[in-house]
Coordinates of C-alpha atoms in Angstrom, one line a residue:
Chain A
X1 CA 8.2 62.3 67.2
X2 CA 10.9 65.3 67.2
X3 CA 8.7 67.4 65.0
X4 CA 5.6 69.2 66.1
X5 CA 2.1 67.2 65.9
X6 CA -0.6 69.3 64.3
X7 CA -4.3 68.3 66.5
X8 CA -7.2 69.3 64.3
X9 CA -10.7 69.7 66.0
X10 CA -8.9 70.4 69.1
X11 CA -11.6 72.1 70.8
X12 CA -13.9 68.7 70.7
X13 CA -13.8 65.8 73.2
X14 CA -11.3 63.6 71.9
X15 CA -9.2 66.3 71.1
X16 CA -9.6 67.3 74.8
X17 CA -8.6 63.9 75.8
X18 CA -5.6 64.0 73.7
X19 CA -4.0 66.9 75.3
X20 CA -4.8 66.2 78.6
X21 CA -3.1 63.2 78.4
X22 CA -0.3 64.2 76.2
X23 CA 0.5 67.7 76.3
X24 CA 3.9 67.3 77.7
X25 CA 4.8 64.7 75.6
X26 CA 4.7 66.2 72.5
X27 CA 4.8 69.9 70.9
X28 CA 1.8 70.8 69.9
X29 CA 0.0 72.8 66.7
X30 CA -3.9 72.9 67.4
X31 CA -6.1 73.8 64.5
X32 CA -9.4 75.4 65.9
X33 CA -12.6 76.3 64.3
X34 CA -13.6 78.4 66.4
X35 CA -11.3 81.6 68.6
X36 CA -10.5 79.7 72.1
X37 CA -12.0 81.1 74.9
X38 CA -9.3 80.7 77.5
X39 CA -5.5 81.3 75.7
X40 CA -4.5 77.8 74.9
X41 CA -1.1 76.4 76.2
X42 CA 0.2 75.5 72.8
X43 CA 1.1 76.8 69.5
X44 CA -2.7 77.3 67.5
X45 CA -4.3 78.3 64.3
X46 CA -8.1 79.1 63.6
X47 CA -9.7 78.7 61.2
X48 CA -11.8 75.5 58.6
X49 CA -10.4 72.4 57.5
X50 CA -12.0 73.0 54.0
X51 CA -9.9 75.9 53.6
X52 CA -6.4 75.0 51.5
X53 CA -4.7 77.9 52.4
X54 CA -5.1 77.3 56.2
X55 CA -5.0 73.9 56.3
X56 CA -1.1 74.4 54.3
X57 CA -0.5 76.9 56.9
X58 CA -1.3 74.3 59.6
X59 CA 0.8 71.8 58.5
X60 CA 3.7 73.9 58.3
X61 CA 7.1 71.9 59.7
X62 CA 4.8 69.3 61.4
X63 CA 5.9 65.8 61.4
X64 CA 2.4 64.0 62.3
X65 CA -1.3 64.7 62.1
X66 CA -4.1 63.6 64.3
X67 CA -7.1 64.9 62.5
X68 CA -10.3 65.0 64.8
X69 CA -11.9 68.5 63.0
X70 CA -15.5 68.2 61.2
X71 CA -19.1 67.8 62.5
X72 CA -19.2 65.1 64.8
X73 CA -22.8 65.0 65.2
X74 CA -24.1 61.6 64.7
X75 CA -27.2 63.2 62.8
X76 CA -25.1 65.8 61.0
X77 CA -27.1 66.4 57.5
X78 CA -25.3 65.2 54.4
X79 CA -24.4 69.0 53.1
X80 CA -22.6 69.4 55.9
X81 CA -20.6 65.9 56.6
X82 CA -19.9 65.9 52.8
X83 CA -18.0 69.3 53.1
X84 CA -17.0 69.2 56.6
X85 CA -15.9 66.1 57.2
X86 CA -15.0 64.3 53.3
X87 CA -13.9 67.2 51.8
X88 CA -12.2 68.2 54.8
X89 CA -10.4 65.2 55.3
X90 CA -9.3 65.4 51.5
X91 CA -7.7 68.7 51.9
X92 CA -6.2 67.4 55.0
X93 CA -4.2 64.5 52.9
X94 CA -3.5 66.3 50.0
X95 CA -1.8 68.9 52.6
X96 CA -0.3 66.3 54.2
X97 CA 1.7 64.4 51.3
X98 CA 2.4 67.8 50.0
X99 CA 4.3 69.0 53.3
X100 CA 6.0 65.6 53.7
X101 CA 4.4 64.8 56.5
X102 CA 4.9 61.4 57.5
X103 CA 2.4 60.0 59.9
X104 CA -1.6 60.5 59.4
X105 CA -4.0 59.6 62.6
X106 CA -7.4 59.7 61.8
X107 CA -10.9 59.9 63.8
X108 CA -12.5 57.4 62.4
X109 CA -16.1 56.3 64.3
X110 CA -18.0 53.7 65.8
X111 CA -20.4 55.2 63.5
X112 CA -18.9 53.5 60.0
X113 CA -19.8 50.1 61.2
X114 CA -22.9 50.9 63.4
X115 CA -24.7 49.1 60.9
X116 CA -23.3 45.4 62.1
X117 CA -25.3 46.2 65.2
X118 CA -28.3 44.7 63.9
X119 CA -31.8 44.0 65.4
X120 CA -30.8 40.1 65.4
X121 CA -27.2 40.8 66.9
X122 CA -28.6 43.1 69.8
X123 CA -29.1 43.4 72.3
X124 CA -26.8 40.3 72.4
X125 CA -23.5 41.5 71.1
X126 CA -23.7 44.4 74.0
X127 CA -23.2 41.5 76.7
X128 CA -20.4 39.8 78.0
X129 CA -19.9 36.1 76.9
X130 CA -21.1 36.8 73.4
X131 CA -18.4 36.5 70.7
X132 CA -19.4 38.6 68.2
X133 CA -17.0 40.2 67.1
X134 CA -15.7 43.3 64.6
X135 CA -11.8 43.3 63.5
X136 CA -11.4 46.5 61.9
X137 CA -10.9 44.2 58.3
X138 CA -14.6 44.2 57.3
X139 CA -16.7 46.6 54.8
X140 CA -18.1 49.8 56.3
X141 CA -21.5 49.3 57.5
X142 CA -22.7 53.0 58.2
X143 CA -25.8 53.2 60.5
X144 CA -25.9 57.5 59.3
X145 CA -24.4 59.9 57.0
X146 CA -22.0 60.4 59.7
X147 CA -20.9 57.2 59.6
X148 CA -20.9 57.4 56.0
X149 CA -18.6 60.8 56.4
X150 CA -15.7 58.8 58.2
X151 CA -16.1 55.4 56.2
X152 CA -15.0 57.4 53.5
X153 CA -12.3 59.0 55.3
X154 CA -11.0 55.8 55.8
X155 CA -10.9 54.7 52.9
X156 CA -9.0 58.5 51.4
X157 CA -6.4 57.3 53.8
X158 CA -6.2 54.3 52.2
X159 CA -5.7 56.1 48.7
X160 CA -3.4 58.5 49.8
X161 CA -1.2 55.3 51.7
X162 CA -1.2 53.2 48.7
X163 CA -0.4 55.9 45.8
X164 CA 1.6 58.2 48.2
X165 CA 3.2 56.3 51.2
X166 CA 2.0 58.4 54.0
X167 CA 1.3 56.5 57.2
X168 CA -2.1 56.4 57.5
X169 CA -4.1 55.1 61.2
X170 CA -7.5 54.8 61.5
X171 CA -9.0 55.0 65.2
X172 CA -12.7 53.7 64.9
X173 CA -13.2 56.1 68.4
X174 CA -16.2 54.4 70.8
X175 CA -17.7 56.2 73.6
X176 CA -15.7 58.8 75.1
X177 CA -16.9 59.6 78.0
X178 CA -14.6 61.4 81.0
X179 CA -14.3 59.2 84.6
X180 CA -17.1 57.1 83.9
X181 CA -19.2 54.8 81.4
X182 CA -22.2 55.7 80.3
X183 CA -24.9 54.5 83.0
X184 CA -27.5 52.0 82.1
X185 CA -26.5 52.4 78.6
X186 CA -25.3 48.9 76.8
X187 CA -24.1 49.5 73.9
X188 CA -21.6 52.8 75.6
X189 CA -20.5 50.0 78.0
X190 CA -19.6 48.2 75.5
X191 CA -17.5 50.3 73.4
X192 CA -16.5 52.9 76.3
X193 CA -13.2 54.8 75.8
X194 CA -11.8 56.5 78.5
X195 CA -10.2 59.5 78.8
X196 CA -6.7 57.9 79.3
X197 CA -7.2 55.2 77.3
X198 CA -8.1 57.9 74.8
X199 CA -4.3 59.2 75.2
X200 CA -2.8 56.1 75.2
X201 CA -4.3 55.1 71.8
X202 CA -3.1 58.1 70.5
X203 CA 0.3 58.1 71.9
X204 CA 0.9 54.4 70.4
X205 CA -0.5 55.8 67.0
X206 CA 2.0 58.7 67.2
X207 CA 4.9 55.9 68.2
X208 CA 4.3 52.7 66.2
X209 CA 5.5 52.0 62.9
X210 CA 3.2 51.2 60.4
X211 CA 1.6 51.4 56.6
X212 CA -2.2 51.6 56.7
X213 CA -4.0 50.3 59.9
X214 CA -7.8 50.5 61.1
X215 CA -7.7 49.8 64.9
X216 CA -11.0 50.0 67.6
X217 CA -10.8 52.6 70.0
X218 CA -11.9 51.2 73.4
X219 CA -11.0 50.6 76.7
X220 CA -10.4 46.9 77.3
X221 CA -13.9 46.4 78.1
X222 CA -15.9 42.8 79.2
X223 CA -18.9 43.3 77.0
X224 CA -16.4 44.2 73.6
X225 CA -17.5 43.7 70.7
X226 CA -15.0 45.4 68.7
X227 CA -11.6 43.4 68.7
X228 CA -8.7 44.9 70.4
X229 CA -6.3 42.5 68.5
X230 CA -5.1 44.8 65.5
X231 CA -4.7 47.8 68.0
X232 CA -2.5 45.6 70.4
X233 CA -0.6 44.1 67.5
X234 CA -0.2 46.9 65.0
X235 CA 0.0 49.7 67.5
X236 CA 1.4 48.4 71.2
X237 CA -1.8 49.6 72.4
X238 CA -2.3 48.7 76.3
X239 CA -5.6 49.5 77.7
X240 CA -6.5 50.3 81.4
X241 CA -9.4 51.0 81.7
X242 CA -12.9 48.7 81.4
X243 CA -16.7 49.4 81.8
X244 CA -16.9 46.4 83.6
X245 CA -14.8 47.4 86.9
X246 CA -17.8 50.4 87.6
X247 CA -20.6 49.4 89.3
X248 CA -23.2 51.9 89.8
X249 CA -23.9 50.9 93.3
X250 CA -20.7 50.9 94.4
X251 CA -19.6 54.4 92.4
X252 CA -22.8 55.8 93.2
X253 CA -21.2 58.6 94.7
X254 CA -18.3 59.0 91.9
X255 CA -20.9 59.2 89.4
X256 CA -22.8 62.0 90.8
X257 CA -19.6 63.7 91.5
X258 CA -17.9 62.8 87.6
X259 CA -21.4 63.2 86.0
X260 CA -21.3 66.2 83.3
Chain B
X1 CA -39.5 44.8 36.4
X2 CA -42.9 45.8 34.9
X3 CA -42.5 49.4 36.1
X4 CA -39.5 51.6 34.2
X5 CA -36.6 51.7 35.0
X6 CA -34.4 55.0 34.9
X7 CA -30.7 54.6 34.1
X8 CA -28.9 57.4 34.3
X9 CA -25.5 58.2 32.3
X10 CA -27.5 56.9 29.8
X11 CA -25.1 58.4 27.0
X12 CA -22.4 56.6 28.2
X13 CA -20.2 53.9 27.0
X14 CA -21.6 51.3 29.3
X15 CA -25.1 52.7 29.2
X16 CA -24.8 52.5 25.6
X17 CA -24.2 48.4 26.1
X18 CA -27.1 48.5 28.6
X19 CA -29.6 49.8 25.6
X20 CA -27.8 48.2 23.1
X21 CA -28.5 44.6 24.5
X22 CA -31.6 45.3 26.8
X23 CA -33.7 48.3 24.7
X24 CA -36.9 45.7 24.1
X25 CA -37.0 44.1 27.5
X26 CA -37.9 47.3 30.2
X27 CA -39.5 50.4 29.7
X28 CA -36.6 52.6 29.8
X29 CA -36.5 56.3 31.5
X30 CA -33.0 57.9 30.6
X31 CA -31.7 60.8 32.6
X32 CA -28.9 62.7 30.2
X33 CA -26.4 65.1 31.0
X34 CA -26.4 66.6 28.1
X35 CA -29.2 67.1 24.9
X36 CA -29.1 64.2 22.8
X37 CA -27.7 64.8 18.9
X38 CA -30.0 62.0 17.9
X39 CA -33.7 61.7 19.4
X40 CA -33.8 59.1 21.9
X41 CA -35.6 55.7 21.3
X42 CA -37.2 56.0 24.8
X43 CA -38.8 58.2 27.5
X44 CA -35.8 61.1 28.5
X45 CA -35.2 64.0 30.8
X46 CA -31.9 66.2 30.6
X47 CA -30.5 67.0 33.8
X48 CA -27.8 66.8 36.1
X49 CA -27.4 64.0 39.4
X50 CA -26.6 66.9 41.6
X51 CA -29.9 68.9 41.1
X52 CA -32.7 67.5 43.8
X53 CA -35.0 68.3 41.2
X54 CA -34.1 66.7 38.5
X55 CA -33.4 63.8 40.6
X56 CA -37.0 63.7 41.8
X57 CA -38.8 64.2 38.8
X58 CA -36.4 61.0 36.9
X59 CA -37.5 58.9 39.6
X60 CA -41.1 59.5 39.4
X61 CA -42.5 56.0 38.5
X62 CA -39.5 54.3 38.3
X63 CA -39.7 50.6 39.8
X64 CA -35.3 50.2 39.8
X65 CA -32.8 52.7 38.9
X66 CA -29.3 51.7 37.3
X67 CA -27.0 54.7 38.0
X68 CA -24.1 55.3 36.2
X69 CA -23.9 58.9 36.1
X70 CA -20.7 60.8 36.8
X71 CA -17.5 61.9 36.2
X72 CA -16.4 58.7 34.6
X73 CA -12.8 59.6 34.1
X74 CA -10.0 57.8 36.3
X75 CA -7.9 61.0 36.2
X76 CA -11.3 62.7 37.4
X77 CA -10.2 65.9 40.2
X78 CA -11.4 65.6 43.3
X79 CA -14.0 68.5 43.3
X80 CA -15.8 67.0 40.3
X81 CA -15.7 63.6 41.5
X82 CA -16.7 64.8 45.2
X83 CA -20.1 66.6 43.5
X84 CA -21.2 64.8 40.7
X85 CA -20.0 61.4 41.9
X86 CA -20.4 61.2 45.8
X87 CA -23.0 64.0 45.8
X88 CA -24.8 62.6 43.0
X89 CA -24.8 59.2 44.1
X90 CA -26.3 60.3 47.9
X91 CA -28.8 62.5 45.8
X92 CA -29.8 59.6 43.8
X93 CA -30.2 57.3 46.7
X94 CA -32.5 60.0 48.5
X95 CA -34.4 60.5 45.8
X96 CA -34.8 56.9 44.9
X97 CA -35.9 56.2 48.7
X98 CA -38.2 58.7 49.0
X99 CA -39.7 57.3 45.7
X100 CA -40.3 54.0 47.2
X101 CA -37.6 52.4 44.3
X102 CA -36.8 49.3 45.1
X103 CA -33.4 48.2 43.5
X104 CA -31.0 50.5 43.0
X105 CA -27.6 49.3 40.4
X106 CA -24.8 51.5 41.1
X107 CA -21.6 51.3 38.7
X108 CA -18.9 50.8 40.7
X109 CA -15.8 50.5 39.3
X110 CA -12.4 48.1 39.3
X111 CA -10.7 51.7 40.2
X112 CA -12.4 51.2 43.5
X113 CA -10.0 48.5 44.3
X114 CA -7.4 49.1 41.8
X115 CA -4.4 49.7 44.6
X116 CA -4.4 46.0 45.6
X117 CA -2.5 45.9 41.9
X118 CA 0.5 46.4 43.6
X119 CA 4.2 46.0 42.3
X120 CA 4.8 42.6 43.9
X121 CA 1.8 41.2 42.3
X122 CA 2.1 42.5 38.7
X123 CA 1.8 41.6 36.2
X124 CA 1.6 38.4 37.1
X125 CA -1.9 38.7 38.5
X126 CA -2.9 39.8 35.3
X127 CA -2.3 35.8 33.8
X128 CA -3.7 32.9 33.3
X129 CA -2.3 30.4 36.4
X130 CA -2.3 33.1 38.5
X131 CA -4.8 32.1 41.7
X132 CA -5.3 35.8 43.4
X133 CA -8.4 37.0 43.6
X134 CA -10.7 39.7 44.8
X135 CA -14.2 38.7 46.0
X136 CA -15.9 41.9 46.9
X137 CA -15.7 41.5 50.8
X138 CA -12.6 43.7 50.6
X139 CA -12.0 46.5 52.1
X140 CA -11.7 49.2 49.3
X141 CA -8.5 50.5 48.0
X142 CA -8.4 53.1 45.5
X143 CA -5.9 54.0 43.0
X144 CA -7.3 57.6 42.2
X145 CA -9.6 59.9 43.5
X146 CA -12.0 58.4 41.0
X147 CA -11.7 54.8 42.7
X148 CA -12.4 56.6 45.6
X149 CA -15.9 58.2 45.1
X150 CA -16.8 54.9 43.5
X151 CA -15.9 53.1 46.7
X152 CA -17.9 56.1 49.0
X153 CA -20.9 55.3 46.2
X154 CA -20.7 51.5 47.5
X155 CA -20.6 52.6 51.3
X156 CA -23.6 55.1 50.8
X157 CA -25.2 52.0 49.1
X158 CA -24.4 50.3 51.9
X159 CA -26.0 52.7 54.1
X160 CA -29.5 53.2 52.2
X161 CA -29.8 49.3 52.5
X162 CA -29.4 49.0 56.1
X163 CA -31.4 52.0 56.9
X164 CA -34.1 51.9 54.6
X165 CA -34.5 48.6 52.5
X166 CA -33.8 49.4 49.2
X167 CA -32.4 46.5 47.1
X168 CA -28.5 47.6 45.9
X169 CA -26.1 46.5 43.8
X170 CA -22.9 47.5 43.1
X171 CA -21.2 46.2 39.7
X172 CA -17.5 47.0 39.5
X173 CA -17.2 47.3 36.2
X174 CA -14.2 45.8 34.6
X175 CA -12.6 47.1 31.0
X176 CA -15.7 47.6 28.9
X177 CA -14.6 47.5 25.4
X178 CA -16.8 47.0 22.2
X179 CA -16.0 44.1 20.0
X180 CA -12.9 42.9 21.2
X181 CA -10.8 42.7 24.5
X182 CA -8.0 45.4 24.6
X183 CA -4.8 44.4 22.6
X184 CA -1.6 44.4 24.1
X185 CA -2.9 45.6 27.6
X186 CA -2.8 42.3 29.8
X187 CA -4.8 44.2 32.8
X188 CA -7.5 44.9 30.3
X189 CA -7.8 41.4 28.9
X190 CA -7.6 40.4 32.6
X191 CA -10.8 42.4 33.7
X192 CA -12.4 42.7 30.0
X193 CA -15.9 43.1 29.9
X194 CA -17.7 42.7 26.5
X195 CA -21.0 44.8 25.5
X196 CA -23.2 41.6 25.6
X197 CA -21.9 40.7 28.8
X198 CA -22.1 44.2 30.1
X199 CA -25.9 43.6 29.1
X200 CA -26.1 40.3 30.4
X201 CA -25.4 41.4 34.2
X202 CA -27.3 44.5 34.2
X203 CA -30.0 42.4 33.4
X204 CA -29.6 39.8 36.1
X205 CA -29.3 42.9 38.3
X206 CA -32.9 43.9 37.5
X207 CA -33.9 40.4 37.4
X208 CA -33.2 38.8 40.3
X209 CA -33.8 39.0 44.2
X210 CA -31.0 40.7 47.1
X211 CA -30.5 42.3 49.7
X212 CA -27.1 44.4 49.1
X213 CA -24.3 42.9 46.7
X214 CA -20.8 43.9 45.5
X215 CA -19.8 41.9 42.4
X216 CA -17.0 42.0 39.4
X217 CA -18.8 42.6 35.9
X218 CA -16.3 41.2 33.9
X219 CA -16.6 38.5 31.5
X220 CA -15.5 34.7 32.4
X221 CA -11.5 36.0 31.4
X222 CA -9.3 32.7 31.7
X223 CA -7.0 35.8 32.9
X224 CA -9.3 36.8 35.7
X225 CA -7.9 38.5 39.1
X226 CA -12.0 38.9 40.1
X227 CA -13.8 36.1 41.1
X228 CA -17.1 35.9 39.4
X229 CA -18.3 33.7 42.3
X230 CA -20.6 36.2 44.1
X231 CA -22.1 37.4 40.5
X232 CA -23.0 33.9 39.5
X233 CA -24.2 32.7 43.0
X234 CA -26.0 36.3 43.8
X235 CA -27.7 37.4 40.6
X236 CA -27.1 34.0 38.3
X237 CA -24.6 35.9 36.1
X238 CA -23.6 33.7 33.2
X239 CA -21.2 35.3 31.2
X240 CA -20.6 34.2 27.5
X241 CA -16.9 36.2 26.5
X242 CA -13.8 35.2 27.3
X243 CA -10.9 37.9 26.3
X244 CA -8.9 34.2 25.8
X245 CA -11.0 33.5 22.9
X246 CA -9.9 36.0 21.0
X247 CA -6.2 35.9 19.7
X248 CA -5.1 38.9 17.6
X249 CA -3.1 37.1 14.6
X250 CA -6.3 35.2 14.1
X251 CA -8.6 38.4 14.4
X252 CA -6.6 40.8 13.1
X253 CA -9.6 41.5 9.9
X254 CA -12.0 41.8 13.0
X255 CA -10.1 43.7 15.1
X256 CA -9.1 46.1 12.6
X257 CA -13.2 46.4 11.5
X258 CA -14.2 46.6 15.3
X259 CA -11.2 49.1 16.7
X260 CA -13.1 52.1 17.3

C-alpha cells in the first residue's frame, strides 16, 4: 500500500491497537471525533463520519480505509447506531467508490452474531473441545442494536463490492483487550484479540488481495468458537497470541501489573 | 388469528393482493401513508412508520402485523430508504414488541439478494433447466440501496426474535404482477408472483406456527432461481401459478385485457 491509509475512529481501542502496531508501516490519515489531546504523530482530520463534506475531505488521495468510527457501545440506543454507525458507514462507501479508493476494511463485531450464542450452546461453545463452530458464511444473528448497526454494515459492503468493485473486508473484531484476557470471563477467553494480533489482522487486510471477505477477529485461541479458516485462507492471517497460554496463577503478577 | 391484524402499506400493490384475496378472512387494521380517495372497507389510521405514535396507536389490539410499509422503489435514495425503511421497520418491531404482537410478516424483497444475479450466471439462471438456487440461508447481497434496507429489515427481524420472541417472517417478494407474468422480461417470469399467490402465502404466514423464517414468495415458476422449499416446508405454502402456463400467442386477448 504506496498511498496513505485513512483510520477512522482512531481515538478508540482498536484503532489504538492499529497504530501501535503499524504506525511505521504505513502513512497514516486518522479521522477523529473528537480534538486529540496529545498532538498525534500522523496526518489527522476531526470531525463526524455522518458528515459528507468531511468524510470527502478525509478520503482525499488515500488508497485504503480501515473504518473503526461510530458508537461502539454494545447498548448504544438505536437513534444513535442508526446515524452513527449505518448511516456513517454509508457515507463512508459512497466516499470511498467516489475517490477511487480501492481497498475497504471494516469493524465489523462479535456483536452481529452474538445471537448464535444461545442458552443451549453456552456455556458449552466457550470451552475447549467443543466444535461449535461460526465461519463468517452464516446470517447475522444480532444479540443488540449494536450488533444490528454492524450486520448492516456488512452487508453495505457487500452492495458497494458487488455493484461497484471496491474491496470490501469485514473483521468480526472479538475481545480486545491489551496484555491479557479477560479474567474469569469465558466467553472473552474465547474470542480474545490481542493487541498484536489486532495489527496483524489489519496488516493482512491492508496486504491481501481479495473481493468481499467476512473473517473472525481473534487470537488463535483453545476455546474458539469462531473459525479462523477464512481469515488464514483469504487473508494470510497468522495469529500469535491465545487465551489459553495465560494462566492466572502463574501471571498473577502480570495481571495486576497489565490490568487497566 | 382471531385478533386483527394491521398491515401496513396497505395502499400498495402487494397490500392490494393481500385485501384482494384475504378481505373476509381477518379483521383487518390498515395503517396508510396517505388519505384514502375511496373510503376503506376496514378499520384505518393514516400515518407514517417513522412516527412512534402512530406506530403505537396501529398496534393497539393487533394479534400479527404484516408490514410492508416503505419506500418501495428499487431506485429508492438512501436517506429515504434509511428512515422510512430501516427506521420504520425497527419502529414497527418496537412497537409491535411492546404490544405483546406475536407474528410479525415483513416484506422483504428479491432486491435483497438480487447481486447473486451476476454476469456469469445470466440469463441463464433465469430458465427452465437451470438448477441454481437461493434458499434463504444466504448471506444477503444487495443490488441497490433498496435491497439493502430490505436485507437490514430481515437482520432487525432477526434480532427482535432472538431477543424478545416475537414470531417473524420475512417474504421476499418476487415480481408481483396482476393477471399475468411479465412479457418479454425472463427475470420477471423467473420470480413472478401472481395476486392469488401473493394472497395465498400471506395467509399461511398468519396461519401457521415459527420461530423466525426467510422464504421466496414467488409462484411455483418452472423458471424458478428461488427454491420454494423452505415456504412449503415452514408455512405449507402451496402455490397455484406458474408464469409457464401462460404463453403470450395464446393469451394475447387476456393479456391485452389484463395489461394494466
Amino acid at each position: 500500500m504506496d498511498e496513505p491509509v485513512l483510520l477512522t475512529g482512531a481515538g478508540g481501542r482498536v484503532g489504538q491497537a492499529v497504530l501501535e502496531g503499524l504506525a511505521d508501516e504505513y502513512e497514516w490519515q486518522l479521522l477523529l471525533h473528537s480534538p486529540p489531546d496529545d498532538e498525534p504523530d500522523h496526518e489527522y482530520l476531526v470531525g463526524d463520519v455522518t458528515d459528507e463534506e468531511t468524510v470527502a475531505d478525509a478520503m482525499d488521495g488515500v488508497g485504503a480505509v480501515i473504518h473503526l468510527a461510530g458508537d461502539p457501545r454494545p447498548s448504544a440506543p438505536w437513534p444513535s447506531v442508526l446515524s452513527n454507525n449505518i448511516d456513517g458507514t454509508e457515507k463512508m462507501y459512497e466516499a470511498a467508490v467516489e475517490a477511487g479508493v480501492e481497498k475497504f476494511v471494516f469493524a465489523s463485531s462479535n456483536h452481529a452474531v452474538g445471537a448464535y450464542e444461545t442458552d443451549e450452546r453456552t456455556p458449552e461453545m466457550y470451552r475447549e473441545g467443543d466444535d461449535y463452530r461460526l465461519d463468517g458464511t452464516e446470517f447475522p444473528r444480532p444479540g443488540n442494536h449494536y450488533g444490528v448497526s454492524k450486520a448492516a454494515g456488512e452487508v453495505l459492503g457487500r452492495y458497494y463490492h458487488d455493484e461497484h468493485g471496491i474491496s470490501v473486508c469485514n473483521v468480526r473484531i472479538g475481545n480486545l483487550t491489551r496484555g491479557h484476557p479477560p479474567i474469569d470471563y469465558e466467553r472473552g477467553q474465547a474470542m480474545w484479540l490481542s493487541y498484536p494480533d489486532c495489527a496483524r489482522i489489519h496488516r493482512c487486510t491492508l496486504e491481501a488481495d481479495y473481493d468481499f471477505e467476512i473473517v473472525y477477529g481473534i487470537s488463535d485461541n483453545d476455546r474458539k468458537y469462531y473459525s479462523l479458516e477464512r481469515a488464514r485462507e483469504a487473508l494470510g492471517y497468522d495469529p500469535q497470541d491465545n487465551s489459553a497460554e495465560w494462566n492466572a496463577d502463574e501471571h498473577v503478577a502480570d495481571y495486576e501489573r497489565e490490568s487497566v
